[in-house]
Amino acid sequence: MRMGRSAVTRFVEFDVDAVTLARRLLGQRLVSVRDGERVAGTIVEVEAYVGVHDLASHAKRGHRSPRNESMYGPGGLLYVYFTYGMHHCANVVAGCVDDPVAVLIRGVVPTEGLDVMQRRRGPRVRERDLASGPGRLTQAFALDREDDGRDLRVDRGVMIERARSRALPARRIDCTPRIGVDYAGVWAEEPLRFVARA
DNA sequence: CCCGTGATTTAT
DNA sequence: TAAATCACGGGG
């Protein structure tokens, strides 16, 4: 027998286009477990990087290197890169093998392990800044290049848990151009950033 | 506004 | 080999 549209799947499915995955990730729960310390939060801001033709993407013009190799893997891999000499950013790979599309996680609202996040981020950081920003959330969740290529579908250290069975309705999502991609010409204007309304 | 910081990419 | 760039964050 076939699963209907309303069938409840336990896990997020990743083998879809980047925009679909971006919208699907909003409201779901990012989790990391490090040395038995579990932290978690709700994904509230993401950006889609939609393919080799997307001049804002690390895979633009089909570029492939040790850094972005994970983008060429199956949907569900984690792509973590290092930038500006001090920050890590985390993406969820979408699509299928050899189709380098991904979703950058830009903002999470902490729900579990706030004390752990505070320790990692520093004592002067305000609660609402713990994981609001792509570099901030990797620090709060302790994600770095060691985590690049992990498979979120099976990994026990980093995962995305289904916190809601249906995607957020479109009216609960704000759509804007992506941040920090002014170098990308017309692609800088594309509305590929998605933010869950407060 | 400016700057740190260093891996990666691109130009010479 | 050298120079420029960078999916950022913190501090004025």
Coordinates of C-alpha atoms (C1' of nucleotides) in Angstrom, one line a residue:
Chain A
M1 CA 0.0 0.0 0.0
R2 CA 1.0 3.5 -0.9
M3 CA 1.7 6.3 1.6
G4 CA -0.7 9.2 1.1
R5 CA 0.1 12.8 1.3
S6 CA -0.9 12.9 5.0
A7 CA 1.4 10.1 6.0
V8 CA 3.6 11.1 8.9
T9 CA 7.3 10.6 8.2
R10 CA 9.6 10.8 11.1
F11 CA 12.4 12.5 9.3
V12 CA 12.8 15.4 6.9
E13 CA 13.4 14.4 3.3
F14 CA 16.3 16.1 1.6
D15 CA 16.2 15.0 -2.0
V16 CA 14.3 18.0 -3.3
D17 CA 15.3 21.3 -4.9
A18 CA 17.0 23.9 -2.7
V19 CA 14.0 26.2 -2.4
T20 CA 11.7 23.4 -1.4
L21 CA 14.1 22.2 1.2
A22 CA 14.7 25.7 2.5
R23 CA 11.0 26.3 3.1
R24 CA 10.8 22.8 4.5
L25 CA 13.6 23.3 7.1
L26 CA 11.9 26.3 8.6
G27 CA 10.3 25.3 11.9
Q28 CA 12.3 22.1 12.1
R29 CA 14.8 21.3 14.8
L30 CA 18.6 21.4 14.5
V31 CA 20.3 19.2 17.1
S32 CA 23.9 18.6 18.0
V33 CA 25.3 16.2 20.6
R34 CA 28.9 16.7 21.7
D35 CA 30.4 14.8 24.6
G36 CA 26.9 13.9 25.7
E37 CA 25.8 17.6 25.7
R38 CA 22.7 18.0 23.5
V39 CA 21.8 21.5 22.2
A40 CA 18.8 22.1 19.9
G41 CA 16.8 24.9 18.4
T42 CA 14.2 25.9 15.8
I43 CA 15.5 26.8 12.4
V44 CA 14.0 30.3 11.5
E45 CA 16.2 31.7 8.7
V46 CA 17.7 30.0 5.7
E47 CA 19.0 30.7 2.2
A48 CA 18.8 28.5 -0.9
Y49 CA 21.8 28.1 -3.3
V50 CA 20.2 26.7 -6.3
G51 CA 22.8 25.2 -8.7
V52 CA 25.8 25.6 -10.9
H53 CA 24.1 28.6 -12.7
D54 CA 23.7 30.4 -9.4
L55 CA 26.6 32.9 -9.3
A56 CA 26.3 33.3 -5.5
S57 CA 26.9 29.6 -4.9
H58 CA 30.2 28.0 -4.0
A59 CA 29.4 25.6 -6.9
K60 CA 28.9 28.3 -9.5
R61 CA 30.0 27.3 -13.0
G62 CA 30.3 23.8 -11.7
H63 CA 33.2 24.7 -9.4
R64 CA 34.3 21.6 -7.4
S65 CA 37.1 21.4 -4.9
P66 CA 38.0 19.8 -1.6
R67 CA 36.2 22.6 0.2
N68 CA 32.8 22.2 -1.5
E69 CA 32.9 18.5 -2.3
S70 CA 30.0 17.8 0.0
M71 CA 27.7 19.8 -2.1
Y72 CA 28.1 17.2 -4.8
G73 CA 27.0 14.4 -2.5
P74 CA 23.4 13.3 -1.8
G75 CA 20.8 15.4 -0.2
G76 CA 21.1 15.2 3.6
L77 CA 24.8 15.8 3.8
L78 CA 26.1 18.6 5.9
Y79 CA 28.4 21.1 4.1
V80 CA 30.4 23.2 6.6
Y81 CA 32.9 25.7 5.3
F82 CA 35.3 28.1 7.0
T83 CA 35.4 31.8 5.9
Y84 CA 36.7 35.2 6.9
G85 CA 39.6 33.5 8.7
M86 CA 37.4 32.8 11.8
H87 CA 33.8 31.7 11.0
H88 CA 32.2 28.5 10.0
C89 CA 28.9 28.3 8.2
A90 CA 26.7 25.2 7.9
N91 CA 24.5 24.1 4.9
V92 CA 22.2 21.2 4.4
V93 CA 22.8 19.7 1.0
A94 CA 19.6 19.3 -1.1
G95 CA 19.0 17.5 -4.4
C96 CA 20.8 14.4 -5.4
V97 CA 24.4 13.2 -6.2
D98 CA 26.2 15.5 -8.6
D99 CA 23.6 18.3 -8.3
P100 CA 25.4 20.8 -6.1
V101 CA 22.5 22.6 -4.4
A102 CA 22.3 23.4 -0.7
V103 CA 20.5 25.4 2.0
L104 CA 22.5 27.7 4.3
I105 CA 21.2 27.8 7.9
R106 CA 21.3 31.4 8.9
G107 CA 19.3 31.5 12.1
V108 CA 18.1 29.2 14.9
V109 CA 16.1 30.0 18.1
P110 CA 17.6 27.9 20.9
T111 CA 15.2 25.5 22.7
E112 CA 17.6 23.1 24.6
G113 CA 21.0 23.5 26.1
L114 CA 21.0 27.3 26.3
D115 CA 23.6 27.1 29.1
V116 CA 25.9 25.1 26.9
M117 CA 25.5 27.5 24.0
Q118 CA 26.2 30.4 26.3
R119 CA 29.4 28.8 27.5
R120 CA 30.5 28.3 23.8
R121 CA 29.5 31.8 22.7
G122 CA 30.8 33.7 25.7
P123 CA 29.3 35.2 28.8
R124 CA 28.6 38.6 27.3
V125 CA 26.4 37.4 24.5
R126 CA 22.7 38.1 24.8
E127 CA 20.4 35.2 24.7
R128 CA 18.8 36.2 21.4
D129 CA 22.2 36.4 19.8
L130 CA 23.2 32.9 20.8
A131 CA 22.4 31.3 17.4
S132 CA 21.1 34.2 15.3
G133 CA 23.5 34.3 12.3
P134 CA 25.3 31.6 10.3
G135 CA 28.6 32.0 12.1
R136 CA 27.0 32.3 15.5
L137 CA 25.0 29.2 15.3
T138 CA 27.9 27.0 14.2
Q139 CA 29.7 28.2 17.3
A140 CA 26.6 27.6 19.5
F141 CA 26.2 24.1 18.0
A142 CA 30.0 23.4 17.9
L143 CA 30.0 22.7 14.2
D144 CA 33.3 23.0 12.2
R145 CA 35.1 21.5 9.2
E146 CA 35.3 18.2 11.1
D147 CA 31.5 18.0 10.6
D148 CA 31.7 18.6 6.9
G149 CA 30.2 15.7 5.0
R150 CA 28.3 14.2 7.9
D151 CA 25.0 12.5 6.8
L152 CA 22.2 14.1 8.7
R153 CA 19.9 11.1 7.8
V154 CA 21.9 8.7 9.9
D155 CA 24.4 10.7 12.1
R156 CA 24.0 10.7 15.8
G157 CA 26.0 13.8 16.4
V158 CA 24.2 16.3 14.2
M159 CA 20.7 15.9 13.0
I160 CA 17.5 17.6 11.9
E161 CA 14.5 16.4 13.8
R162 CA 11.0 16.9 12.6
A163 CA 9.4 19.4 15.0
R164 CA 6.3 19.9 12.8
S165 CA 4.6 17.5 10.4
R166 CA 3.6 20.1 7.9
A167 CA 5.7 22.8 6.3
L168 CA 5.1 26.3 7.4
P169 CA 2.4 28.0 5.3
A170 CA 3.7 30.5 2.8
R171 CA 2.1 33.4 4.7
R172 CA 4.3 32.6 7.7
I173 CA 7.5 33.0 5.6
D174 CA 9.1 36.2 4.6
C175 CA 11.1 36.0 1.4
T176 CA 14.0 38.4 0.6
P177 CA 17.3 38.6 -1.3
R178 CA 20.2 36.7 0.2
I179 CA 22.7 38.4 2.5
G180 CA 26.3 39.1 1.7
V181 CA 26.3 38.1 -1.9
D182 CA 26.6 41.5 -3.6
Y183 CA 29.3 40.0 -5.8
A184 CA 26.8 37.8 -7.6
G185 CA 25.3 40.3 -10.0
V186 CA 21.6 39.7 -10.8
W187 CA 21.7 36.6 -8.6
A188 CA 22.2 38.9 -5.6
E189 CA 18.6 40.1 -6.1
E190 CA 16.9 36.8 -6.3
P191 CA 14.5 36.2 -3.4
L192 CA 16.1 33.1 -2.0
R193 CA 16.3 34.0 1.7
F194 CA 13.4 32.7 3.8
V195 CA 12.6 33.8 7.3
A196 CA 10.0 32.4 9.6
R197 CA 7.7 35.2 10.8
A198 CA 7.8 35.8 14.5
Chain B
dC1 C1' 31.6 52.8 9.6
dC2 C1' 36.0 49.6 9.9
dC3 C1' 38.7 45.7 10.8
dG4 C1' 40.4 40.9 12.2
dT5 C1' 41.7 36.6 10.2
dG6 C1' 43.4 32.8 7.2
dA7 C1' 41.8 29.3 3.7
dT8 C1' 40.6 29.4 -1.0
dT9 C1' 40.4 31.3 -5.4
dT10 C1' 42.1 34.0 -9.0
dA11 C1' 45.5 36.7 -11.4
dT12 C1' 50.1 37.4 -12.9
Chain C
dT1 C1' 54.1 32.9 -6.7
dA2 C1' 51.4 36.9 -5.4
dA3 C1' 47.2 39.2 -4.7
dA4 C1' 42.4 39.4 -4.0
dT5 C1' 38.4 37.5 -2.1
dC6 C1' 35.1 36.1 1.3
dA7 C1' 27.3 32.8 1.9
dC8 C1' 30.7 37.0 8.9
dG9 C1' 30.7 39.1 13.5
dG10 C1' 32.1 42.5 16.8
dG11 C1' 33.0 47.0 18.1
dG12 C1' 32.6 52.1 17.2

